[in-house]
Amino acid sequence: MWLPSFLNRLALVQLMLLQLLWLSSTAAKKDKPDIASHKLDNAISNFFYFDDSNTVLLHDREAGLVHRSEDAGKTWDKIDLHGGKAWDLWRHPHDNKKAYIMGKESTHWHTNDQGKTWDDFEIPQARPSLFRPPLAFHAKDSNKVLIHGAVCLIRGLLDCREVTFYTADGFEHVGKLRENTRGCVFAHATPEFRTGDDDKTDDRVICVTTGRISFDPREHRLAVSDNFFQDEEEPNLEGDRTVQGIVNIAVVKGYIVAAAKAPNTDELAMYVTDDASIWHRAVFPSDSRLKEDAYTVLESTSYSIEVDVMTVDPPNPMGVLFTSNSNGTYFTKNIEHTNRNTRGIVDFEKVQDIQGVVLVNIVDNWEKVGESFGQEEKLLKSQISFDDGRSFQDLTVGKEHLHLHSVSEMNNVGRVFSSPAPGLVMGVGNTGKHLKSYEEGDLYVSKDAGLTWTLALEEAHKYEFGDQGSILVAINDEEPTDVIQYSLDYGEHWQKVDLPERKIRAKALTTTPDSTSMKFFLWGIKGGGSRAQHWAFTIDFEDMHESKCTDDDFEDWTARMDKERNAICVMGRKQSYRRRRPKADCFIREKKFQEIEPNFEKCPCTKADFECDYNFVRSKDKPECIRDGPLPDPKGVCKGEAKTYKASSGFRKIPGNGCEGGVNLDKEVERDCEDTLKPIVSGEINTERTAFPGQSFRGYFYLERTETSSGSDKASNDETVVMRTDNSKVYMTRDHGKTWDEILKGKEIKDIYPHPHFNDVCYFVTPSKEVHYTINRGDTFSSFKAEAEPTRDRDLQALAFHADYKDWLIWTGAVDCDKEGNCRNDAWYSTDRGSHWQDLRHVVRKCEFIKKEGRGKQEKLVYCEQFKDEKLGGPLELQASDNWFADYETPFKSIVDFATMSEFIIVATKDQSDGDSLKVDASIDGQTFADALFPSNFKVPIQKAYTVLDSHTHAVFMHVTVGNQRDAEYGSIIKSNSNGTSYVLSLDKVNRNTPGYVDFEKMLGLEGVALVNVVTNTEEAEKGSGKKLKTMITHNDGAEWSLIKAPQNDPKGKPYECKTNKVADCSLHLHGYTERRDPRDVFSSPSAVGLMMAVGNVGEYLTTKSEKTSDTFITRDGGVEWEAVKKGNYMWEYGDQGSIIVIVRDTVATDEVLYSLDEGREWIPYKFTTKKVNVAILSTVPSDNSLNFLLWGREEDSDSEIVTFNLDFSQLKERSKQCNLDENDPEGDGSDYYLWEPKHPSQSNNCLFGHIAQYHRKKPESQCFNGRSIQHLHSIKSNCECTRSDFECDYNYEPANDGSCVLVGGQEPPDHSKVCKENPDQMSYFLPTGYRRIPLSTCKGGNELEKYESKEVPCQGHEIEFEEAHRGLGGFWIFILGVVLPVCIASAVGYWVWQNWHGKFGSIRLGDAGSPFDADRPWIKYPVAAVSGIVAVLAALPLLLGSIWRWGSGMFGGGRRYTTRGSFARGRGDYAVVDEDELLGEDEDEEV
């Protein structure tokens, strides 16, 4: 009986052993997470996990070090690369093995094994770009990387050019991709992007680049290459046209998006491609007038782009959310009044991995915010959509509304609300009517993707999801704490755990990107100020007692449900997950970082599963897809007697949609064969007559839609004109004069002020304080009240405008007027479009904003002319302030006037040594004014008046009055050096009139061509004889002038009486600027390159302008050869960029116009009326790109009406087809264009200004229309060797009879050492030779006359450097490279970023809200820090940065006098002409 007893004892022992083992294992498991702490030396600059691993990299920029951990932060290893040179840290977004450390200089490092080992690589002669992320990645091949760098010149440290480099083999080799880039991307930058031929386009790179010969942002363009820019092409973005003004490019899921901006608008156009080959312009709803002046491209899907478009400007910006169709071209409105911050970050986030669920914040009091210009605080409400944004609903906690803080105010790293944990969403916010401050918020949680919410923890917390949602971790985010809290049941219950250190202020809480890890990383700061300590914590739940979940611990959860908890279909599918039950006492413990995969169930098709097919658009009420133009012609179907054919219904199923059955909207339908026909072209010119009561027109202005403005396609006929009659009534037309409406009825309008920098904006001034305005080309009108009535000085303007901020205004008003109407002028400013006004200066003549595009960034810089001691009649002081005159400087104590131009500021002052004379001071930066040194051979005893003519060719042309006798005025044209201070005589005896205007005419669109009239009998003219004028022309920017060779035959084909081969006695003479009725009528157009028309005569002198003596002439080659086309005086206008020219008789009543379709070779008459009309003006849009024209005049038999006639040439059969232009092969087969090269008449080659330029010109015989504006300059074919024509005479030199430059008798050569003072970094200069290079010239080599037989000498203080430069590098260069270069680089960065930082409008902002680390990104932190450091200094200096055009209203029936030819630019249009003919000086006792 002993055996059973033994066995029983043995069984008992085994049982006891098992119990002990169980107790032992239970004791090993824990009831709370492990927390390990690690003290950091400095703040964290960047931190990330490698995907699907516990390996972490941490960047300490202050020490220049990177730290690495393989256990999610428990232990750390230091990566020290050559003594702390780690400047930035990047993770490859598509390869979880690769990362990059960027150094400050040219050496950088990369890893292929998650940071275990690192290899260096070099970017030759460049440092990482400070202006954009330094790296751009390829999604399919992680060995391919683009590197954005900057190369700065030693002698021009502010002259930094952006260069992009590339590697195709993982940095085994690095090559230069392209210079002068502004950001590049791989086409395959995202895994979702497909081109249809991925192998062919695998290496495709798209870059934003500078213009072909200009760095002007308006000429930035796209360039595409498939072989790393061994070859490149410029893609057509709109039809067969390229687009300039590209401001940014981005890859968004399966789309590439580019934004472009045209001059004179704050609207952008967005262009989209889904295959990197064919681009389309994105079309936004036409029923909503939107300012497309800032796009935020949000987190999108594989089947649509989400875009938020800003509709209300900062400081309280709002937007509208749009969703595109599947190819990204048509957008529909989802929700209005979305909240965004000033950085363009929008409160918009999709719930991760749950298709169709979106959370947004909207502005509830949007009307008040929109009208308050930042004065009204936004009241925010949170909304959620479960159907991809088609409808939105409130967030709720029980029956209360919930509002959550979102992306625009990030308080943690990563996504705001969700993670890959299925259906779990958390957020900080509050219940009630609106969102309160973050500190008043609590933590809320939702287990059903946002459908219902519950309170999780009181007070605001940072939070994170782990173990696929089975672990939630939170830490107080309102104050320092030594506790974290966690929940294991989806936030229903929470437990606390103490941190091992004392209280910290949490900075970031995160985990692996897929939220599968059971480890969390916490960064916090203990203490503050200089004693602050940075701590890193690892919170590890792996050793807790919860077991691994089994299948019974999971449930099926439907991802999207409506309020009734019915499943919602998105893209034709229901979505569900298998996820852990909330009450399950287990961890998922997925060791392989495996994310939960969704399950999909197909749904029956509904209308939501379809979109409009190609050539169809949504109807206004959105239920139908209607035709947008002719349908494709079905081959062979509509022939013979066939009347119908099977074709698209207008709908198509959204690509990728998985629905089955249900409705079938894309089933083909029967369509009429007529639908395939293009609109019938009548072949006729259409005319519309409109009569107005009145005696004369007092002003008209075009508010031209730009090419990036909404509705700028050819189908849109928005050509807006506003006009004022002599009875103070104002009329407006939206269709170029076909129909007119009186606007502002009952209001007496004194003046019309179109905004000179924003075409959509126009102001209408009354004699009272009331001012009306439109900001949308007349769609709507608003008004404000000024502080005083408008100035009564007819030479001044009541309004002055800012070049960048269209709501910034200066008002000059009449104050303290006496009975005789004598008043003083005071000035006020407004930054909110007249809603509020603040005092600026009292007793002024005028005040102007100085800031202008391309001239620095002193936004508030204002110049005022104030009477000394505020006493009328006293000397005028020039005062400058950049803080609204809280303080100011007075650069000049006694001035006559100042002129601001594109590059220069010219001030005319009273000469202190001779009170009757004037002198000129000039500045190119506004800080330093220098006396203008006039040439010694230019003798003017008393300088009475100046007319500033032009400054677009990097030099000032100025007319100085020499003869001042009434009706006998003349003067000399002098031309400056590049800083406007040293002048040489260009031409003397140039004609001007009594008001001060000069017969000086620049050819628009072509470099260096100008015409003048000279007075040949100055002595006789001053004695009372009439002036004898001759016309002269220059082809090299005033260096040489010659008479114009006359055509041999008159308009009737008969030879002229004089011998045209004797140019001195028989040349062509043209009536110039001083004789024009409307100064907007210029010879040429920037859109019709090479064409000029003029009225004049052939003979020894210019004769009186009359029907008998004058002919009308044309040149097609920039003024080299001329042809007489019509007898008598005609007015002319160019249309469709010169493809049509219309002329009409001047000063003679007529019922006929003539037009030419071949550049004036043949003229076709057209009778536009049955009554003779005295035509006063012929006009068209300022860009000369319309097929509509307006005649303004009075019918012969009428004395109480004035009339306009609209002439519409768009129905001409010869202009019914779009011209074909292939930018990459402009002269190829089928092209309607050829490349034209301008030339100098005395040169055998086509070199002008040191290069051969090629321009696109439409073939005269091509029967088509140009349409969208062409970039006329195709390329610079080549640079040329230098010749005499590339030089002009230097200061104190004059042309001899043989054309050489000789020193003026008794004068000394100019002191060229001054360039050393102007450029302290310059090492040397050349002694004068008598010649200086024309600023426009780009010639190289050849006869470089400025160096010919000249000696190079060192600048003072640079002698050692000069000597060593000829021997090699030495200690000085070490100093330059080590000390001066970093300082100057910082200055350059501050200036560049201040000008280009993405906080400015125009950026495409991806919907990545970033993190606290983003502010430390080097291209943000250091530039902004540099800017912040220098702003205080710059603010104290009155930098003069640019100019404001002046505008007037009186055209050809009275009104203000004009002092600038640019005054008329918006009415007629020469955007190429800015502030010519500024009049500075005195004419006898009157100021002009």
Short mmCIF file of C-alpha atoms in Angstrom, two decimals, residues 1098-1389:
data_model
loop_
_atom_site.label_atom_id
_atom_site.label_comp_id
_atom_site.label_asym_id
_atom_site.label_seq_id
_atom_site.Cartn_x
_atom_site.Cartn_y
_atom_site.Cartn_z
CA VAL A 1098 9.46 112.37 -94.50
CA GLY A 1099 11.64 115.41 -95.07
CA GLU A 1100 14.29 117.57 -93.47
CA TYR A 1101 12.17 118.47 -90.41
CA LEU A 1102 9.00 117.42 -88.63
CA THR A 1103 6.07 119.35 -90.10
CA THR A 1104 2.80 120.40 -88.53
CA LYS A 1105 0.49 117.50 -87.81
CA SER A 1106 -2.19 117.74 -90.52
CA GLU A 1107 -4.03 115.59 -93.01
CA LYS A 1108 -2.05 117.01 -95.91
CA THR A 1109 1.45 116.77 -94.53
CA SER A 1110 1.31 113.71 -92.25
CA ASP A 1111 1.32 110.01 -92.95
CA THR A 1112 0.94 107.00 -90.68
CA PHE A 1113 3.94 104.65 -90.49
CA ILE A 1114 4.73 101.20 -89.12
CA THR A 1115 7.90 99.29 -88.30
CA ARG A 1116 8.01 95.54 -87.78
CA ASP A 1117 11.66 95.17 -86.79
CA GLY A 1118 12.05 97.45 -83.81
CA GLY A 1119 12.54 100.69 -85.72
CA VAL A 1120 15.17 99.67 -88.28
CA GLU A 1121 12.93 99.74 -91.35
CA TRP A 1122 9.71 101.77 -91.62
CA GLU A 1123 6.80 101.65 -94.05
CA ALA A 1124 4.21 104.32 -94.82
CA VAL A 1125 0.82 102.61 -94.57
CA LYS A 1126 -1.83 105.35 -94.71
CA LYS A 1127 -2.09 108.96 -95.76
CA GLY A 1128 -3.12 111.30 -92.95
CA ASN A 1129 -3.35 111.06 -89.17
CA TYR A 1130 -4.58 107.86 -87.58
CA MET A 1131 -4.92 106.50 -84.07
CA TRP A 1132 -4.03 102.84 -83.56
CA GLU A 1133 -4.41 99.98 -81.14
CA TYR A 1134 -2.93 96.49 -81.02
CA GLY A 1135 -5.15 93.51 -80.26
CA ASP A 1136 -4.48 89.85 -79.52
CA GLN A 1137 -0.79 90.64 -78.95
CA GLY A 1138 -0.45 92.28 -82.34
CA SER A 1139 -2.27 89.70 -84.46
CA ILE A 1140 -4.80 92.43 -85.24
CA ILE A 1141 -4.19 96.16 -85.53
CA VAL A 1142 -7.05 98.64 -85.70
CA ILE A 1143 -6.64 102.23 -86.87
CA VAL A 1144 -9.12 105.12 -87.13
CA ARG A 1145 -8.89 108.67 -88.46
CA ASP A 1146 -7.73 111.29 -86.00
CA THR A 1147 -9.26 114.80 -85.96
CA VAL A 1148 -11.49 113.92 -88.94
CA ALA A 1149 -15.08 112.72 -88.60
CA THR A 1150 -15.42 109.17 -89.90
CA ASP A 1151 -17.72 106.17 -90.03
CA GLU A 1152 -14.96 103.66 -90.76
CA VAL A 1153 -12.06 101.88 -89.13
CA LEU A 1154 -9.38 99.85 -90.84
CA TYR A 1155 -7.86 96.69 -89.49
CA SER A 1156 -4.93 94.50 -90.42
CA LEU A 1157 -4.38 90.80 -89.71
CA ASP A 1158 -0.82 90.67 -91.08
CA GLU A 1159 1.10 93.35 -89.18
CA GLY A 1160 -0.02 96.21 -91.39
CA ARG A 1161 0.75 94.80 -94.81
CA GLU A 1162 -2.91 94.82 -95.83
CA TRP A 1163 -5.67 97.05 -94.40
CA ILE A 1164 -9.34 96.09 -94.51
CA PRO A 1165 -12.02 98.79 -94.07
CA TYR A 1166 -14.99 98.26 -91.79
CA LYS A 1167 -17.93 100.65 -91.52
CA PHE A 1168 -19.02 100.72 -87.89
CA THR A 1169 -21.84 103.32 -88.05
CA THR A 1170 -24.18 105.17 -90.37
CA LYS A 1171 -23.28 108.57 -88.89
CA LYS A 1172 -19.94 110.28 -88.98
CA VAL A 1173 -18.23 110.33 -85.59
CA ASN A 1174 -15.46 112.53 -84.23
CA VAL A 1175 -13.42 109.81 -82.52
CA ALA A 1176 -11.48 111.11 -79.55
CA ILE A 1177 -9.95 107.87 -78.33
CA LEU A 1178 -9.42 104.30 -79.58
CA SER A 1179 -8.73 101.90 -76.71
CA THR A 1180 -8.44 98.26 -75.71
CA VAL A 1181 -7.28 96.33 -72.62
CA PRO A 1182 -3.90 97.42 -71.24
CA SER A 1183 -2.26 94.10 -72.14
CA ASP A 1184 -3.31 94.52 -75.80
CA ASN A 1185 -4.55 90.94 -75.70
CA SER A 1186 -8.21 91.35 -76.56
CA LEU A 1187 -10.16 91.07 -79.79
CA ASN A 1188 -12.44 93.87 -78.58
CA PHE A 1189 -11.86 97.59 -79.05
CA LEU A 1190 -13.66 100.75 -77.94
CA LEU A 1191 -14.18 103.97 -79.87
CA TRP A 1192 -14.97 107.03 -77.74
CA GLY A 1193 -16.36 110.16 -79.33
CA ARG A 1194 -19.28 112.30 -80.44
CA GLU A 1195 -21.49 111.98 -83.48
CA GLU A 1196 -21.36 114.98 -85.79
CA ASP A 1197 -25.03 115.90 -85.46
CA SER A 1198 -25.17 115.61 -81.65
CA ASP A 1199 -24.45 118.28 -79.07
CA SER A 1200 -25.93 116.59 -75.99
CA GLU A 1201 -24.67 113.02 -76.22
CA ILE A 1202 -21.36 111.24 -76.27
CA VAL A 1203 -21.02 107.70 -77.59
CA THR A 1204 -18.93 104.57 -77.39
CA PHE A 1205 -18.71 101.85 -80.02
CA ASN A 1206 -17.60 98.33 -79.12
CA LEU A 1207 -15.89 96.58 -82.03
CA ASP A 1208 -15.73 92.82 -81.53
CA PHE A 1209 -13.41 90.95 -83.90
CA SER A 1210 -13.67 87.58 -82.12
CA GLN A 1211 -16.09 86.20 -84.71
CA LEU A 1212 -13.70 86.65 -87.61
CA LYS A 1213 -13.03 83.31 -89.26
CA GLU A 1214 -9.38 84.25 -89.49
CA ARG A 1215 -9.28 84.46 -85.69
CA SER A 1216 -11.44 81.46 -84.79
CA LYS A 1217 -8.60 78.95 -84.27
CA GLN A 1218 -6.05 78.94 -81.46
CA CYS A 1219 -2.50 79.37 -82.74
CA ASN A 1220 -0.20 76.43 -82.18
CA LEU A 1221 2.99 77.06 -80.22
CA ASP A 1222 5.39 74.37 -79.06
CA GLU A 1223 7.82 76.10 -76.72
CA ASN A 1224 10.30 73.28 -77.15
CA ASP A 1225 10.14 73.40 -80.96
CA PRO A 1226 8.69 76.83 -81.81
CA GLU A 1227 9.55 76.58 -85.50
CA GLY A 1228 8.52 72.97 -85.97
CA ASP A 1229 6.00 71.60 -88.43
CA GLY A 1230 2.54 73.00 -87.83
CA SER A 1231 3.81 75.88 -85.71
CA ASP A 1232 2.15 79.25 -86.19
CA TYR A 1233 5.23 81.06 -84.88
CA TYR A 1234 8.80 81.85 -85.83
CA LEU A 1235 11.79 83.09 -83.85
CA TRP A 1236 12.65 86.71 -84.50
CA GLU A 1237 16.01 88.26 -83.64
CA PRO A 1238 16.25 92.06 -83.26
CA LYS A 1239 19.38 93.70 -84.56
CA HIS A 1240 21.32 96.94 -84.62
CA PRO A 1241 21.10 98.61 -88.04
CA SER A 1242 24.85 99.23 -88.17
CA GLN A 1243 25.89 95.70 -87.22
CA SER A 1244 26.22 92.70 -89.49
CA ASN A 1245 25.13 90.22 -86.83
CA ASN A 1246 22.11 90.26 -84.54
CA CYS A 1247 24.00 91.08 -81.37
CA LEU A 1248 22.33 93.65 -79.15
CA PHE A 1249 23.65 94.39 -75.68
CA GLY A 1250 26.14 91.60 -75.94
CA HIS A 1251 23.74 88.82 -76.80
CA ILE A 1252 21.45 87.47 -79.48
CA ALA A 1253 17.88 87.34 -78.19
CA GLN A 1254 15.16 85.29 -79.84
CA TYR A 1255 11.50 86.26 -79.56
CA HIS A 1256 8.33 84.39 -80.44
CA ARG A 1257 6.48 86.13 -83.27
CA LYS A 1258 3.28 84.92 -84.86
CA LYS A 1259 3.62 84.27 -88.57
CA PRO A 1260 1.66 87.05 -90.32
CA GLU A 1261 0.06 84.53 -92.66
CA SER A 1262 -1.20 82.24 -89.89
CA GLN A 1263 -4.97 82.55 -89.56
CA CYS A 1264 -5.39 82.07 -85.82
CA PHE A 1265 -5.52 83.97 -82.53
CA ASN A 1266 -2.79 84.10 -79.90
CA GLY A 1267 -5.06 83.83 -76.86
CA ARG A 1268 -3.18 83.52 -73.58
CA SER A 1269 -0.21 85.85 -73.34
CA ILE A 1270 2.92 84.43 -74.88
CA GLN A 1271 6.26 84.65 -73.18
CA HIS A 1272 7.75 86.55 -76.09
CA LEU A 1273 11.39 86.09 -75.16
CA HIS A 1274 12.16 82.52 -76.18
CA SER A 1275 15.80 82.41 -75.23
CA ILE A 1276 19.16 84.09 -75.28
CA LYS A 1277 20.64 82.29 -78.23
CA SER A 1278 24.21 83.23 -77.31
CA ASN A 1279 26.38 85.90 -75.77
CA CYS A 1280 28.58 87.91 -78.13
CA GLU A 1281 32.05 89.34 -78.03
CA CYS A 1282 32.18 92.96 -76.93
CA THR A 1283 32.17 95.73 -79.54
CA ARG A 1284 32.00 99.52 -79.45
CA SER A 1285 28.19 99.38 -79.35
CA ASP A 1286 28.34 97.72 -75.92
CA PHE A 1287 29.94 100.81 -74.41
CA GLU A 1288 29.15 104.44 -73.82
CA CYS A 1289 31.39 107.34 -72.86
CA ASP A 1290 32.43 107.45 -69.22
CA TYR A 1291 31.95 110.46 -66.93
CA ASN A 1292 33.91 113.53 -68.15
CA TYR A 1293 34.31 111.96 -71.60
CA GLU A 1294 32.40 112.81 -74.75
CA PRO A 1295 32.04 111.28 -78.23
CA ALA A 1296 34.48 112.58 -80.83
CA ASN A 1297 33.61 112.88 -84.51
CA ASP A 1298 34.91 109.38 -85.14
CA GLY A 1299 32.77 107.93 -82.36
CA SER A 1300 35.58 107.40 -79.91
CA CYS A 1301 35.34 108.75 -76.37
CA VAL A 1302 37.74 111.56 -75.51
CA LEU A 1303 38.32 113.45 -72.29
CA VAL A 1304 36.58 116.81 -72.12
CA GLY A 1305 39.12 119.59 -72.18
CA GLY A 1306 40.30 120.72 -68.77
CA GLN A 1307 38.60 117.82 -66.96
CA GLU A 1308 40.01 114.97 -64.95
CA PRO A 1309 39.13 111.32 -65.54
CA PRO A 1310 36.50 109.93 -63.15
CA ASP A 1311 37.66 108.41 -59.89
CA HIS A 1312 36.90 104.72 -60.31
CA SER A 1313 38.12 104.00 -56.79
CA LYS A 1314 34.70 105.10 -55.58
CA VAL A 1315 33.44 101.60 -56.33
CA CYS A 1316 35.61 100.44 -53.44
CA LYS A 1317 33.73 102.71 -51.03
CA GLU A 1318 30.39 101.65 -52.46
CA ASN A 1319 31.37 97.97 -52.23
CA PRO A 1320 33.70 97.50 -49.23
CA ASP A 1321 34.29 93.86 -50.13
CA GLN A 1322 35.57 94.73 -53.60
CA MET A 1323 39.25 93.95 -53.94
CA SER A 1324 40.26 95.94 -57.03
CA TYR A 1325 39.16 98.23 -59.84
CA PHE A 1326 40.31 99.30 -63.31
CA LEU A 1327 41.60 102.77 -64.13
CA PRO A 1328 39.33 104.68 -66.54
CA THR A 1329 39.73 104.28 -70.29
CA GLY A 1330 36.99 106.69 -71.33
CA TYR A 1331 34.41 103.96 -71.80
CA ARG A 1332 31.94 102.27 -69.54
CA ARG A 1333 29.83 99.25 -70.27
CA ILE A 1334 26.13 99.78 -70.99
CA PRO A 1335 24.32 98.28 -67.97
CA LEU A 1336 22.22 96.05 -70.22
CA SER A 1337 25.17 94.48 -72.01
CA THR A 1338 26.12 90.86 -71.32
CA CYS A 1339 29.02 90.72 -73.80
CA LYS A 1340 32.09 88.67 -72.96
CA GLY A 1341 35.60 88.95 -74.32
CA GLY A 1342 36.28 90.72 -77.58
CA ASN A 1343 36.94 94.44 -77.38
CA GLU A 1344 36.35 95.12 -73.68
CA LEU A 1345 36.91 98.85 -73.90
CA GLU A 1346 36.57 99.55 -70.19
CA LYS A 1347 39.68 97.38 -69.64
CA TYR A 1348 41.49 98.19 -72.87
CA GLU A 1349 45.03 99.30 -72.03
CA SER A 1350 43.83 99.76 -68.48
CA LYS A 1351 45.51 98.78 -65.26
CA GLU A 1352 43.90 96.83 -62.44
CA VAL A 1353 44.76 98.31 -59.05
CA PRO A 1354 43.81 97.23 -55.53
CA CYS A 1355 41.22 98.97 -53.41
CA GLN A 1356 42.55 100.74 -50.34
CA GLY A 1357 42.87 98.25 -47.50
CA HIS A 1358 42.86 95.31 -49.90
CA GLU A 1359 46.47 95.56 -51.09
CA ILE A 1360 47.62 92.39 -49.37
CA GLU A 1361 44.51 90.55 -50.53
CA PHE A 1362 45.13 91.79 -54.06
CA GLU A 1363 48.70 90.54 -54.03
CA GLU A 1364 47.78 87.20 -52.56
CA ALA A 1365 44.92 86.81 -55.03
CA HIS A 1366 47.55 86.64 -57.72
CA ARG A 1367 49.58 84.14 -55.70
CA GLY A 1368 46.97 81.98 -54.09
CA LEU A 1369 45.03 81.67 -50.84
CA GLY A 1370 46.54 82.96 -47.62
CA GLY A 1371 45.62 84.01 -44.16
CA PHE A 1372 43.28 86.72 -45.34
CA TRP A 1373 41.11 84.25 -47.17
CA ILE A 1374 41.06 82.07 -44.10
CA PHE A 1375 39.70 85.09 -42.26
CA ILE A 1376 37.18 85.74 -45.02
CA LEU A 1377 36.03 82.14 -45.09
CA GLY A 1378 35.99 81.69 -41.35
CA VAL A 1379 34.74 85.02 -40.04
CA VAL A 1380 33.38 87.41 -42.66
CA LEU A 1381 31.60 84.79 -44.72
CA PRO A 1382 29.39 83.44 -41.90
CA VAL A 1383 28.40 86.97 -40.86
CA CYS A 1384 27.53 88.02 -44.38
CA ILE A 1385 25.76 84.75 -45.04
CA ALA A 1386 23.60 85.44 -42.01
CA SER A 1387 22.77 88.88 -43.38
CA ALA A 1388 21.99 87.44 -46.78
CA VAL A 1389 19.82 84.78 -45.22
#
